[in-house]
XYZ file of C-alpha atoms in Angstrom:
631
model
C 23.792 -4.198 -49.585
C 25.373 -5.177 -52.988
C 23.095 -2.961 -54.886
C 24.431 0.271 -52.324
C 27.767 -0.300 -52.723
C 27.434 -0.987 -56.714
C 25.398 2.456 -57.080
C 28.265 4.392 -55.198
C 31.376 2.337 -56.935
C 29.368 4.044 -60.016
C 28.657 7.291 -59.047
C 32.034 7.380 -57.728
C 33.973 6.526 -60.861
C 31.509 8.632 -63.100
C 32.200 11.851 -60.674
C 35.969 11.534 -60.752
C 36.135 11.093 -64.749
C 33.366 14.426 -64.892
C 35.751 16.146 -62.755
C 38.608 15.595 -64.860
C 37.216 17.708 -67.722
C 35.625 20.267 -65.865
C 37.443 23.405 -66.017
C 35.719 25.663 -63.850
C 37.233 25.890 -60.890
C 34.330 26.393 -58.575
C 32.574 23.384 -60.341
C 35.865 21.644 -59.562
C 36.120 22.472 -55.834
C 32.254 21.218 -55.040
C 32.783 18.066 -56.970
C 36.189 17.310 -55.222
C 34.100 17.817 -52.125
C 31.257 15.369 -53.127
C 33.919 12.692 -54.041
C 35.577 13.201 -50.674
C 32.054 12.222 -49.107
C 31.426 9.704 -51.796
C 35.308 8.170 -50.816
C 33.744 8.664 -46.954
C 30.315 6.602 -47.403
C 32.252 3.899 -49.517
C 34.831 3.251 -46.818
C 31.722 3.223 -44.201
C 29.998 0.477 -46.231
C 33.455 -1.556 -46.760
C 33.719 -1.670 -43.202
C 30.344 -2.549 -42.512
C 30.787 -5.486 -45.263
C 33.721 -6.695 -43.291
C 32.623 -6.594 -40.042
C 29.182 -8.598 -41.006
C 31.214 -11.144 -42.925
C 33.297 -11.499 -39.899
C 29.974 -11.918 -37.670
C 28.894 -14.422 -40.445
C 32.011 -16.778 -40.180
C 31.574 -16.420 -36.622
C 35.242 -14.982 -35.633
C 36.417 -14.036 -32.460
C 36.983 -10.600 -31.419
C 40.231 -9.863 -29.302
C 39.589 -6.396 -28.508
C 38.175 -3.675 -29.608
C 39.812 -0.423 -29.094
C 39.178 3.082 -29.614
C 41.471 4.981 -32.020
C 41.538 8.715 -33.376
C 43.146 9.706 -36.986
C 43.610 12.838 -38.697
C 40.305 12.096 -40.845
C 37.689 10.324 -37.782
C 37.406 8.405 -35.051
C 37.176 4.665 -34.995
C 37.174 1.410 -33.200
C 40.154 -1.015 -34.280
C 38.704 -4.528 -34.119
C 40.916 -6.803 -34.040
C 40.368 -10.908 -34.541
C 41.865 -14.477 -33.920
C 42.943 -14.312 -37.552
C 44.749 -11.350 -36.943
C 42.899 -9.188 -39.159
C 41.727 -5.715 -38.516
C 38.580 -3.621 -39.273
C 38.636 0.199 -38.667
C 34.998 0.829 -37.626
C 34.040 4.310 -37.753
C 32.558 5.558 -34.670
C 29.796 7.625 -36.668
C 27.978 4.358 -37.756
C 28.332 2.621 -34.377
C 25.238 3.307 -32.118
C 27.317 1.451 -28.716
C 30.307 -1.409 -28.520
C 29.835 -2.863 -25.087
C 31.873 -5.544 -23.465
C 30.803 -8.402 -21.315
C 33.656 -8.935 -19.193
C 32.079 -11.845 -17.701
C 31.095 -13.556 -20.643
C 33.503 -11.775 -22.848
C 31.018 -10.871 -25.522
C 31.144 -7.797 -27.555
C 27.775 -6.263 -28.747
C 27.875 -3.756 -31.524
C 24.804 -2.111 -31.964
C 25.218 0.044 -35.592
C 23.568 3.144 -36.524
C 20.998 1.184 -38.752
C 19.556 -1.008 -35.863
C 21.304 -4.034 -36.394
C 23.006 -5.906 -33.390
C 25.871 -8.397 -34.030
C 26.598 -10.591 -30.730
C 30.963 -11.704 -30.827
C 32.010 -14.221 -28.959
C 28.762 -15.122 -27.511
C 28.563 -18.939 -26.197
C 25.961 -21.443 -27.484
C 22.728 -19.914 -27.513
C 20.392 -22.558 -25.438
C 16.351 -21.855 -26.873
C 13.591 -22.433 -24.688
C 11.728 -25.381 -25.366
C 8.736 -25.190 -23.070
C 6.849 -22.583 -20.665
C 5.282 -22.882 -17.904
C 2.606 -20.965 -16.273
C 3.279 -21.129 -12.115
C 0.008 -19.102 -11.658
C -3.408 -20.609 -12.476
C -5.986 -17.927 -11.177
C -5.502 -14.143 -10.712
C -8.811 -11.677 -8.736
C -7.575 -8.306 -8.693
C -9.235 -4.539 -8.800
C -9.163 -1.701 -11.320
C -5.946 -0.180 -11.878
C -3.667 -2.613 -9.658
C -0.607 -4.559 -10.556
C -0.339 -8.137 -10.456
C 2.879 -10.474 -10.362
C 2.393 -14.419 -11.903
C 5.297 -16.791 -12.063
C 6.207 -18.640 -14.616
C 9.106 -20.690 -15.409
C 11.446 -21.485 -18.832
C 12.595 -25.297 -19.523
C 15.726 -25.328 -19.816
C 16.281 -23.224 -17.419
C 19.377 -22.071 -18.913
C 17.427 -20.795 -21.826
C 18.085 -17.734 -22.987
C 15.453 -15.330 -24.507
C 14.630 -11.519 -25.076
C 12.176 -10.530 -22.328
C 12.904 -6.940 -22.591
C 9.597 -5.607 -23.172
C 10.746 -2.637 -24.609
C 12.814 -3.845 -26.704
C 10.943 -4.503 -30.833
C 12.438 -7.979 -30.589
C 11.120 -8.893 -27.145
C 10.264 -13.043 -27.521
C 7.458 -13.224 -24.880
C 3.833 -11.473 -24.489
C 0.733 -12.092 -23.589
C -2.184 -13.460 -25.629
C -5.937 -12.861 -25.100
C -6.980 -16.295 -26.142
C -10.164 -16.060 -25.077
C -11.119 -19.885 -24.431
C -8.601 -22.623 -23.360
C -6.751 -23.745 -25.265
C -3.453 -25.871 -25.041
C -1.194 -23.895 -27.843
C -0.979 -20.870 -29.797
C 1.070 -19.775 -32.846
C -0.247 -15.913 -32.591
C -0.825 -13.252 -30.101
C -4.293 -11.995 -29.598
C -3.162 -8.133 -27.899
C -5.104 -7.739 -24.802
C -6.636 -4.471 -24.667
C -7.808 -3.637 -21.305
C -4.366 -4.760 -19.523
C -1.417 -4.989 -20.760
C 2.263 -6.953 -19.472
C 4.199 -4.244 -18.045
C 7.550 -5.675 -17.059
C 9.013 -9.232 -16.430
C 12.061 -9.630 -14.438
C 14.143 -12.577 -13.154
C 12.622 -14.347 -9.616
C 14.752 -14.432 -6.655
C 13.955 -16.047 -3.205
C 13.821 -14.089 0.299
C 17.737 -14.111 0.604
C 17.958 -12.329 -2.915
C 19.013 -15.240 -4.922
C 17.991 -15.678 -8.283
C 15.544 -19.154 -9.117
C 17.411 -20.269 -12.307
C 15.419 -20.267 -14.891
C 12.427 -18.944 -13.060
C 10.627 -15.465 -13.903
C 8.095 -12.369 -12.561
C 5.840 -11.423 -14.936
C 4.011 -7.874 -14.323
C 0.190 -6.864 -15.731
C -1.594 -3.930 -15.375
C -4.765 -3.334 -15.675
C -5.517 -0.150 -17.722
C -8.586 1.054 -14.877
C -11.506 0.991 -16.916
C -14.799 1.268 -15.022
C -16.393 -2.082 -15.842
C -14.734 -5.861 -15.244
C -14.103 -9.072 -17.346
C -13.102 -12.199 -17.389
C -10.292 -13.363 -19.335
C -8.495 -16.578 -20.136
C -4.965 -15.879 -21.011
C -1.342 -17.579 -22.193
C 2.199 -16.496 -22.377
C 3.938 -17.204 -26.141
C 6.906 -17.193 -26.406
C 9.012 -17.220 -30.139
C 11.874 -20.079 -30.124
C 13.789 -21.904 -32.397
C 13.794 -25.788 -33.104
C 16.885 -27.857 -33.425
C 16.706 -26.613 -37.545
C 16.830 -23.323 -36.437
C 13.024 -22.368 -37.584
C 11.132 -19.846 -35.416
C 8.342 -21.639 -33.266
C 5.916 -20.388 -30.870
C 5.852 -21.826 -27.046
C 2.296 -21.387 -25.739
C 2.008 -21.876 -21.596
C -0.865 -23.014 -20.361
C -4.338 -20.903 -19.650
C -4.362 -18.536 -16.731
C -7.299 -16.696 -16.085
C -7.724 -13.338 -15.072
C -10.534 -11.772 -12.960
C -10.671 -8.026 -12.733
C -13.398 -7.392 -10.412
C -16.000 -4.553 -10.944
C -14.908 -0.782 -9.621
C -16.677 -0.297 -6.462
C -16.424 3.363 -6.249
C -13.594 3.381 -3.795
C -9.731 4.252 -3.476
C -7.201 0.855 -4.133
C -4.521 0.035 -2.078
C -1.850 -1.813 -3.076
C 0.648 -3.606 -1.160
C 3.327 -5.984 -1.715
C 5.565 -7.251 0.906
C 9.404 -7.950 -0.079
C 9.828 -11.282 -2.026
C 5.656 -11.517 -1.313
C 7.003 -12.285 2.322
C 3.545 -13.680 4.685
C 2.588 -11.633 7.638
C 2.174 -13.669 10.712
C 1.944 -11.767 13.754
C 1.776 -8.477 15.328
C 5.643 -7.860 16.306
C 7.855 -8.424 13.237
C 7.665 -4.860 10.964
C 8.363 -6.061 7.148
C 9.056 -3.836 4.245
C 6.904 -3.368 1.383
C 5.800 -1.292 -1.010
C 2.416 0.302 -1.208
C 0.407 2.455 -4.173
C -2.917 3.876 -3.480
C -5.318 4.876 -6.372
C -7.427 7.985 -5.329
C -9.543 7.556 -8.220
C -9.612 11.165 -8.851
C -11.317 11.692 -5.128
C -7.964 12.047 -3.779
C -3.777 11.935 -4.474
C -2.671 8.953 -5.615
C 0.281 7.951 -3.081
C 3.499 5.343 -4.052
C 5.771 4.990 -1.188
C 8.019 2.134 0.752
C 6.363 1.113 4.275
C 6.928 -1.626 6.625
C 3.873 -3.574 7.397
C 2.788 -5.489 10.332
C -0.892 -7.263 11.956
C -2.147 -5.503 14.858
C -5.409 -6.001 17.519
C -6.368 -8.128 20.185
C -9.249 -9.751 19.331
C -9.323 -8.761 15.893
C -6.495 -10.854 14.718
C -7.346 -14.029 15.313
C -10.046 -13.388 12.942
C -9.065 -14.700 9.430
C -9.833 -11.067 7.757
C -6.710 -9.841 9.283
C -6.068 -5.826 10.625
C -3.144 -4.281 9.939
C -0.713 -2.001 10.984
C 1.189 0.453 8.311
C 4.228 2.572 9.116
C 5.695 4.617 6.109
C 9.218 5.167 5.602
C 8.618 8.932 5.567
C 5.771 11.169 6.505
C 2.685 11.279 4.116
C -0.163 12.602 3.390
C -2.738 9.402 2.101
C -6.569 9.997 1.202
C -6.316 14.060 1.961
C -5.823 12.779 5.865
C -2.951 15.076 7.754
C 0.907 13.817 7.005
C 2.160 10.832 9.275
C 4.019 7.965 9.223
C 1.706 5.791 11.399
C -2.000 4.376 9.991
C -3.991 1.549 10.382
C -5.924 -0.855 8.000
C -9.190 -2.009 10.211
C -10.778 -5.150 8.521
C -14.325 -4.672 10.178
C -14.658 -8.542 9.575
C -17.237 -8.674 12.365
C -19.412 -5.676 10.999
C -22.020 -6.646 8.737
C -22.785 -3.165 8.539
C -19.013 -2.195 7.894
C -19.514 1.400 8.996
C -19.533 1.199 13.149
C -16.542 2.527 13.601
C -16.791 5.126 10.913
C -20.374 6.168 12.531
C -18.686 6.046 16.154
C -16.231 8.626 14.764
C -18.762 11.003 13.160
C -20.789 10.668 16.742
C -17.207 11.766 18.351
C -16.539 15.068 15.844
C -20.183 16.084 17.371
C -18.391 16.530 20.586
C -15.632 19.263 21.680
C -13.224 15.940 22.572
C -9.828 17.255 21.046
C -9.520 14.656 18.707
C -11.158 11.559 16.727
C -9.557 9.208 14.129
C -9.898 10.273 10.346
C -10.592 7.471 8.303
C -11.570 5.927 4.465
C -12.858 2.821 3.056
C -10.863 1.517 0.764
C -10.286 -1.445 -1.591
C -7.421 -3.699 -0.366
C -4.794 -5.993 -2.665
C -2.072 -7.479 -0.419
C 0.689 -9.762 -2.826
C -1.912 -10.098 -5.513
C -4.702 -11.119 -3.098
C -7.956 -8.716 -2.602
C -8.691 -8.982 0.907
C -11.838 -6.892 0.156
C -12.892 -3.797 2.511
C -10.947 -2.522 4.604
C -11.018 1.381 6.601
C -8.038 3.387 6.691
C -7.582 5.729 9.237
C -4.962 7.386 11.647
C -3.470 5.646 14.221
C -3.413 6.960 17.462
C -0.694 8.944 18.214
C 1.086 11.877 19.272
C 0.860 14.612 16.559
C -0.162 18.311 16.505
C -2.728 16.379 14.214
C -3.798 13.914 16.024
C -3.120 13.773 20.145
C -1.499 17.220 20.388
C -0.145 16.463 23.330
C 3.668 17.507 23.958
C 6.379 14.241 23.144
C 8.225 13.837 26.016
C 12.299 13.111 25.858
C 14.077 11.073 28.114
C 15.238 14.821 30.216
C 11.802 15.731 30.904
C 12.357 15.148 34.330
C 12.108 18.712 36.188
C 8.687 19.778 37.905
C 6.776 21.165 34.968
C 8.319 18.758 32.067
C 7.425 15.843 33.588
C 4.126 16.964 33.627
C 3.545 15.753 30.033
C 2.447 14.426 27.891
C 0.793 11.199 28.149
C -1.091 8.735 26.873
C -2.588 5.946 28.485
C -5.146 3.200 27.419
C -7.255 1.407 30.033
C -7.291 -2.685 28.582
C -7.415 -5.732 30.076
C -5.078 -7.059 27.590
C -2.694 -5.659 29.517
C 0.119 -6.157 27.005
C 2.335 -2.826 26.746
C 5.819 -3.290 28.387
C 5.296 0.094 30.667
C 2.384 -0.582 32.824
C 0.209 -0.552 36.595
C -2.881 -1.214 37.890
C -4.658 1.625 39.665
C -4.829 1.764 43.159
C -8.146 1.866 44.467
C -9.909 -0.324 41.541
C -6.897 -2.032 40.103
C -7.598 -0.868 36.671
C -4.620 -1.987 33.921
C -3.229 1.189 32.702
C -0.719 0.498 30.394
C 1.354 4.020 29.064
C 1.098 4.236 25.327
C 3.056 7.247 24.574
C 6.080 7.772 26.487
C 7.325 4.563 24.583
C 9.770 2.316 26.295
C 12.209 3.979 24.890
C 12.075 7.135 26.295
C 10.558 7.010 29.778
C 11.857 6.915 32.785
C 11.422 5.694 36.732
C 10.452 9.218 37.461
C 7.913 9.695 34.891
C 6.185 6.331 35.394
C 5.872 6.866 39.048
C 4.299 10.583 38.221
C 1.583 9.573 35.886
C 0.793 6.468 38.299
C 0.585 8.932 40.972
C -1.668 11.298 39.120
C -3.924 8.411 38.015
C -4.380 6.920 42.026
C -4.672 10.459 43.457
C -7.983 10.866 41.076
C -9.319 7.689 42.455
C -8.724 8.555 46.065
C -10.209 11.797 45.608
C -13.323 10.072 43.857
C -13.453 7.252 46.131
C -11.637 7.491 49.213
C -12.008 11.154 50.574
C -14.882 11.781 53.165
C -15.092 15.029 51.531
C -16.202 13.999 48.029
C -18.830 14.939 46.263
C -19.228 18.416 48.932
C -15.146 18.735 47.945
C -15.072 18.504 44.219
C -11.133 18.906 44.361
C -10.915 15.851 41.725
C -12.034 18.738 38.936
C -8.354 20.348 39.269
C -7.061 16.985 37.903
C -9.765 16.222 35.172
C -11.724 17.611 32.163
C -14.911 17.570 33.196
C -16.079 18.577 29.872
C -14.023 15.536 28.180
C -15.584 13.423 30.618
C -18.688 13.771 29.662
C -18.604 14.113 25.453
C -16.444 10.552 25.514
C -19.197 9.246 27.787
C -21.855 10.326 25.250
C -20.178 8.674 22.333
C -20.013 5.317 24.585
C -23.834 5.419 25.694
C -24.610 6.320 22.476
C -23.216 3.155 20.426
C -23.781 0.816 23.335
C -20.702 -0.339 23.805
C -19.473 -2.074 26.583
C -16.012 -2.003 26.129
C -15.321 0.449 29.705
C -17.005 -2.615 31.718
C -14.067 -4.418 31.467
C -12.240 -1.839 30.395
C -11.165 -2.060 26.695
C -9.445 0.560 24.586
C -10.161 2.921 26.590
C -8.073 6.307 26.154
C -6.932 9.226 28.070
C -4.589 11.525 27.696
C -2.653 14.485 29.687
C -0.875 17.427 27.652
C 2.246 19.149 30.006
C 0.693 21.388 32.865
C -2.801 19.772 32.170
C -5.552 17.937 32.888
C -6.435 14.607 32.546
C -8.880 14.329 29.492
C -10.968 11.769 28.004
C -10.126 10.168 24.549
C -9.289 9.861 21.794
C -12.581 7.468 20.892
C -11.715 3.725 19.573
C -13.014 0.289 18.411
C -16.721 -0.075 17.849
C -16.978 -3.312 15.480
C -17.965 -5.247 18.195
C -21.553 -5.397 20.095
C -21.996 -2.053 19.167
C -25.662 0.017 17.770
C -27.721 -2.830 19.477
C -28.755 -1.875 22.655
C -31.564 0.358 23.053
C -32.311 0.659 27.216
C -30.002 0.902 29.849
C -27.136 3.033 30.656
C -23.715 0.986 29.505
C -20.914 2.961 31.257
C -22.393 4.874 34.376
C -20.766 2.479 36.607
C -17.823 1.776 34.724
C -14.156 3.095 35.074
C -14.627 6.573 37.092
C -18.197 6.859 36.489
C -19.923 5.569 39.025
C -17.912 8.028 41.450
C -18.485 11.219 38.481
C -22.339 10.547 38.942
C -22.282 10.825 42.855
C -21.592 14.275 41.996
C -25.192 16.247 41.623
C -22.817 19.005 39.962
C -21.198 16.623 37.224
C -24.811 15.277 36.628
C -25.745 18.595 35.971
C -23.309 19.395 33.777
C -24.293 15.849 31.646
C -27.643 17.191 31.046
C -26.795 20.458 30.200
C -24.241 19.333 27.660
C -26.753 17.071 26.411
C -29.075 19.942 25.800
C -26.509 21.590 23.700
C -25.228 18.134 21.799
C -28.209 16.213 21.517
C -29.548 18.162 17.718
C -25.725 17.029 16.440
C -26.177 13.695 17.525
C -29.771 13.368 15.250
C -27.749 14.628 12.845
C -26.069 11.171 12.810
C -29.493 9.243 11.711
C -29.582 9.980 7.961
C -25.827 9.657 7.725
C -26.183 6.159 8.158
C -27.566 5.111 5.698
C -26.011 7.832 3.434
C -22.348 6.047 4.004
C -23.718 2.543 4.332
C -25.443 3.131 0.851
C -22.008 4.120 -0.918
C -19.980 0.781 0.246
C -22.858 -1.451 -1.443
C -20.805 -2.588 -4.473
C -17.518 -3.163 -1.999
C -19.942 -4.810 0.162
C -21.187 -7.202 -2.395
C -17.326 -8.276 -2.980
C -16.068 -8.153 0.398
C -19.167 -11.133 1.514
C -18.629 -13.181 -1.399
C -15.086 -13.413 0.662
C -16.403 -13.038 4.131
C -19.325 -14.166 4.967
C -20.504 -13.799 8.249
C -23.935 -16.012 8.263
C -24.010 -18.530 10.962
C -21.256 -16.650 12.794
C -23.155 -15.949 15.951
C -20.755 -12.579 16.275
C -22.802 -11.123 18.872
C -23.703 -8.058 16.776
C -27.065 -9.780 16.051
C -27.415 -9.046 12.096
C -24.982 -11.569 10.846
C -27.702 -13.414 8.825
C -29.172 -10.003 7.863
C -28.634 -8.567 3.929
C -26.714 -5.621 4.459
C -29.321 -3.043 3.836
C -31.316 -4.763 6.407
C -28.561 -4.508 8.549
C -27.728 -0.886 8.071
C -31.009 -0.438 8.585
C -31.571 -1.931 11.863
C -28.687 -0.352 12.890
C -30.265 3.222 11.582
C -33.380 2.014 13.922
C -31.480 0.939 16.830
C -29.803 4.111 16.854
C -32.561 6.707 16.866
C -34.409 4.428 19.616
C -30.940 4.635 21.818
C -30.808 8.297 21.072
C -34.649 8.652 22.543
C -33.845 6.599 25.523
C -30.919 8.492 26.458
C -32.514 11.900 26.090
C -35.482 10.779 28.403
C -33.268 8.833 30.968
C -30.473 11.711 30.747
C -32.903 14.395 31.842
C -34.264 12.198 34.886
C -30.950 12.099 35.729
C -30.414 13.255 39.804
């Protein structure tokens, strides 16, 4: 500083006497010029002199205002002692004030950053780690805790910033401290921010910190500590070392990573209360990556009082996720029953061999909900109205006059018998519950049609001496419908219509009742080889007294039956692929001893696949054999 301002006193006074005795007038002009800038630069570096001897002595800054002369613009800085620096505003990167603190920060053109007015400065004298043990997969996020003692220490955790005091060492082993930083390479600490509880208030003292991992193909195991650079009571720079967390990044299995995290890493506890989140999912090239806010929720019957919970996933605006058709409603299935994992996906292919209108989309997927990976999960559509999905027309509240209230609808057959719009059939006193008009929009006139429409196909089944010579019941049903969604059934071995269980149906405006969409095959399903499952159950055993709709069964099992071998091979082609997500998702989940009533819970899962594979291609000769007998 001394040696700069020496150099240009110099040059200065050796430029002015040159000047003197220069007689050429153009000489004269350029040197008068260079003085001026010389005179310029000097008062620059007087000014910067004064205003860090002023930071040195520690004065107090009154204000700080901005000011325009005839030769540049500066700030007048004005102290306690009443003196005055005029700061020119070409060497000052930013003057901010604090109003609540009343600090000024001048930031000047050459980096440095003198702090007025600023209170005691309270170092941290210890860290602590609030997080012991981290499991994550490739490319996710993960949020530790940690907290600062005292917690009104204050320290530079602005990672961006080239005098940031925290980051995060690779040490490798445990150990208790450390006085260096060993850069991680294959993650890295992406942001830390204050912590706040679930009303928004900030935990004094108490901090977020953010790693990524950089989503390389293989894992590791790391040990790792937070250091953090301090000063003693002397005023010497120490190091704070937390204590060891380690890190588990868990091998790539091949498939997509979603991402959730729940407000304030709020729990989930039942299936009524939406909360908002935010989710990322990593296609891993396969597919779009997505990044969105939802609202998150558990969903099922059965399936959530399992501890491998399902969820339900509305985003706040439509999307497109995994190449699947934009919508705001989809579903996380947990499969925690399936050893196999892939009944419902197989159930689904069987469907898309049909002509039924529609049958969920779906992909496995790797799930991290608030830092916790809840293993494999299969993310599909919901059911729903959607030129996409159930293109059935969405009624309004109006849709009251003899052809709008004709549709559409959608209606699921369950025993659970929980939807707040709801009747049991006449003749058989099945519980229909009405999915789609919501509560919301129907009305008395619009429940009493679709109940009507639903007991006038039972009495024509079961209660007109006509039937099966009058096949007038064919007016209000698709036959054809009928008879793919009861292949799909017999063909898994479910037994879900017995009682009935998500069974679906739906009727588009000025249409028939039709079968579908297809749903829920984790349970008891690709075991039974003999034996028909749903010819007596819901409408069947009133469809097979007609030798006309029996007909039609075989025939349509001619035509279907080559898709449906077509089914064997896949099997073990998508059971193969979910090996390495398999492997994870038992060390979590393991079914052995569960006595699930699948029947290959204490099976590897290529034995189970397999048996599954077997099971299936025996069911599919039984049925073709017992189908054709049919009379």
């Amino acid at each position: 500083m001394y040696i700069k301002k020496r150099n240009i006193i110099f040059t200065f006074c050796f430029l002015s006497i040159f000047a003197l005795s220069c007689k050429d007038e153009t000489d004269l002009s350029g040197l008068e010029k260079e003085i001026e800038t010389l005179k310029d630069d000097l008062n620059k570096l007087q000014s910067v002199i004064s205003l860090q001897n002023a930071f040195n002595a520690q004065e107090k800054i009154v204000s700080a205002t901005s000011s325009t002369s005839d030769i540049s613009d500066y700030w007048l800085i004005t102290f306690t002692n009443n003196t005055t620096i005029q700061l020119p505003k070409s060497i000052v990167k930013s003057l901010d004030l604090n109003e609540d603190t009343e600090e000024y920060t001048i930031e000047l053109s050459d980096g440095r950053i003198l702090v007025f007015n600023s209170k005691e400065i309270i170092y941290p004298a210890s860290i602590v780690l609030l997080t012991q043990q981290m499991s994550y997969m490739r490319g996710t996020e993960i949020m530790f805790e940690f907290r600062v003692n005292p917690s009104d220490a204050i320290f530079n955790y602005d990672l961006a910033s080239e005098h940031c005091d925290i980051a995060l060492d690779r040490i490798g082993e445990v150990k208790i401290r450390s006085s260096y930083v060993n850069t991680p390479e294959r993650y890295y600490l992406e942001k830390i921010e204050p912590s706040t509880d679930e009303n928004g208030n900030l935990k004094e003292g108490q901090y977020r910190a953010y790693i990524r991992d950089k989503a390389r193909t293989e894992g590791y195991k790391d040990a790792v500590a937070l250091v953090l650079t301090s000063r003693d009571s002397k005023g010497d720079t120490v190091y704070l070392s937390s204590s060891v967390m380690h890190l588990e990044r868990k091998k790539f299995t091949e498939l997509p990573v979603v991402v959730i995290r729940t407000e304030n890493e709020k729990e989930i506890l039942d299936k009524e209360n939406w909360i908002k989140g935010k989710m990322t999912i990593d296609g891993i090239g396969k597919f779009d990556d997505y990044n969105g806010d939802i609202s998150i929720r558990g969903r099922g019957n059965s399936t959530w009082t399992y501890s491998k919970k399902p969820y339900a996933i509305k985003l706040d605006k439509k999307g497109s996720i995994l190449g699947m058709p934009k919508h705001k409603r989809w579903v996380l299935l947990a499969n925690y029953i399936d050893r196999t994992l892939i009944r419902n996906h197989i159930a689904f292919e069987i469907s898309r061999k049909t002509e039924l209108d529609w049958t969920p989309r779906g992909q496995f997927v790797e799930v991290m909900l608030n830092d916790v990976h809840l293993g494999n999960y299969y993310l599909c559509e919901q059911i729903k109205p959607d030129e996409n999905r159930v293109n059935i027309k969405e009624m309004k509240s109006s849709d009251l006059d003899e052809e709008s209230i004709t549709g559409g609808y959608l209606l699921e057959f369950d025993t659970f018998y929980d939807e707040i719009n709801k009747f049991r059939s006449k003749v058989w006193d099945f519980p229909v519950m009405i999915k789609e008009p919501d509560e919301e929009v129907l009305q008395p006139a619009q429940f009493d049609y679709i109940r009507d429409y639903v007991n006038t196909i039972e009495n024509l089944l079961y209660e007109d001496e006509t039937f099966p010579e009058n096949r007038t019941y064919t007016s209000m049903i698709d036959e054809v419908s009928f008879i793919d969604w009861w292949f799909v059934v017999e063909l898994t071995g479910i037994t879900e219509p017995s009682f009935p269980r998500s069974c679906y149906f739906h009727k588009d405006r000025n249409g028939p009742l039709k079968a579908g969409p297809v749903w829920d095959f984790d349970f008891d399903s690709f075991t039974k080889i003999e034996g028909f499952c749903a010819k007596g159950s819901l409408w069947y055993d009133g469809l097979f007294e007609d030798p006309v709709f029996v007909s039609k069964v075989r025939e349509r099992w001619t035509l279907l039956k080559p898709r449906f071998e077509e089914i064997i091979p896949t099997i073990t082609e998508c059971a193969g692929k979910l090996s390495a997500s398999e492997e994870l998702n038992t060390s979590m989940w393991d079914l052995r001893n569960k006595n699930l009533l699948n029947g290959d819970e204490n099976l590897s899962h290529r034995e189970a696949y397999l048996l599954m594979q077997k099971n299936y291609e025996n069911r599919l000769k039984w049925l073709d054999s017992n189908i054709q007998n049919l009379d």
